[in-house]
Coordinates of C-alpha atoms in Angstrom, one line a residue:
M1 CA 59.8 -167.4 -87.0
A2 CA 56.8 -165.9 -88.8
A3 CA 53.5 -166.2 -87.1
R4 CA 50.9 -168.2 -88.9
E5 CA 47.1 -168.2 -88.7
L6 CA 45.2 -170.8 -86.8
T7 CA 42.9 -172.8 -89.1
L8 CA 39.7 -174.6 -88.2
A9 CA 41.6 -177.9 -88.8
D10 CA 44.3 -176.8 -86.3
L11 CA 41.6 -175.8 -83.8
T12 CA 39.7 -179.2 -84.1
R13 CA 43.0 -181.0 -83.7
I14 CA 43.9 -179.0 -80.6
L15 CA 40.4 -179.6 -79.1
R16 CA 40.7 -183.3 -79.7
E17 CA 44.1 -183.5 -78.2
S18 CA 43.3 -181.4 -75.2
A19 CA 39.8 -182.5 -74.3
G20 CA 38.8 -185.4 -76.5
E21 CA 35.7 -185.5 -78.7
D22 CA 32.1 -186.2 -77.9
E23 CA 31.1 -189.3 -79.9
G24 CA 27.8 -187.6 -81.0
I25 CA 29.6 -184.6 -82.5
D26 CA 31.1 -184.4 -85.9
L27 CA 34.0 -181.9 -85.7
E28 CA 34.6 -182.4 -89.5
G29 CA 31.2 -180.8 -90.3
D30 CA 30.2 -177.1 -90.6
I31 CA 31.0 -176.1 -87.0
L32 CA 32.2 -172.5 -87.3
D33 CA 29.1 -171.0 -85.8
T34 CA 28.2 -173.9 -83.4
T35 CA 28.7 -173.0 -79.8
F36 CA 31.5 -174.8 -78.0
T37 CA 28.9 -175.9 -75.4
D38 CA 26.9 -177.6 -78.2
L39 CA 30.1 -179.2 -79.4
G40 CA 30.7 -180.7 -75.9
Y41 CA 33.5 -178.4 -74.8
D42 CA 33.3 -176.4 -71.5
S43 CA 35.3 -173.4 -70.4
L44 CA 38.2 -175.6 -69.0
A45 CA 38.5 -177.3 -72.4
L46 CA 38.8 -173.9 -74.1
L47 CA 41.4 -172.7 -71.6
E48 CA 43.4 -175.8 -72.3
A49 CA 43.0 -175.2 -76.1
A50 CA 44.1 -171.6 -75.6
S51 CA 47.2 -172.8 -73.7
R52 CA 48.1 -175.1 -76.6
V53 CA 47.6 -172.2 -79.1
E54 CA 49.9 -170.1 -77.1
R55 CA 52.6 -172.9 -77.1
E56 CA 52.1 -173.5 -80.8
L57 CA 51.6 -170.0 -82.2
G58 CA 52.8 -167.7 -79.5
V59 CA 49.4 -166.0 -79.2
K60 CA 48.4 -165.5 -75.6
L61 CA 44.6 -165.1 -74.9
S62 CA 43.3 -164.0 -71.5
E63 CA 40.7 -166.0 -69.7
D64 CA 38.2 -163.3 -70.3
T65 CA 39.0 -163.3 -74.0
V66 CA 38.6 -167.1 -74.2
G67 CA 35.3 -166.8 -72.4
E68 CA 34.0 -164.4 -75.1
A69 CA 34.8 -166.9 -77.9
E70 CA 31.6 -168.8 -77.9
T71 CA 32.1 -170.4 -81.3
P72 CA 35.0 -171.7 -83.3
R73 CA 34.6 -168.7 -85.7
L74 CA 35.0 -166.3 -82.8
F75 CA 37.9 -168.2 -81.3
L76 CA 39.8 -168.2 -84.6
A77 CA 39.1 -164.5 -85.0
L78 CA 40.5 -163.7 -81.6
V79 CA 43.6 -165.9 -82.2
N80 CA 44.3 -164.6 -85.7
E81 CA 43.7 -160.9 -85.1
P82 CA 47.2 -160.4 -83.5
V83 CA 48.7 -162.6 -86.2
A84 CA 47.2 -160.5 -89.0
A85 CA 48.3 -157.3 -87.3
N86 CA 51.9 -158.5 -87.3
T87 CA 52.0 -159.3 -91.1

């Protein structure tokens, strides 16, 4: 099975499924550079999202790596870096 890149749509779906969505936050907006904290997601929510990414895409992220991903843009870059390297 060929690895595929995680998209912003995939990430928002995973976040909603794993941790819900704050009613005051629009995940459909321009959120790439908004911190996860501002989006209402804490480190536990991100670890759960990383676990789902591993199950769906086979990309394992360490807890330290997940902690470094402060925004969706950084999270996507960290997930997609190994995918791009294997294509």
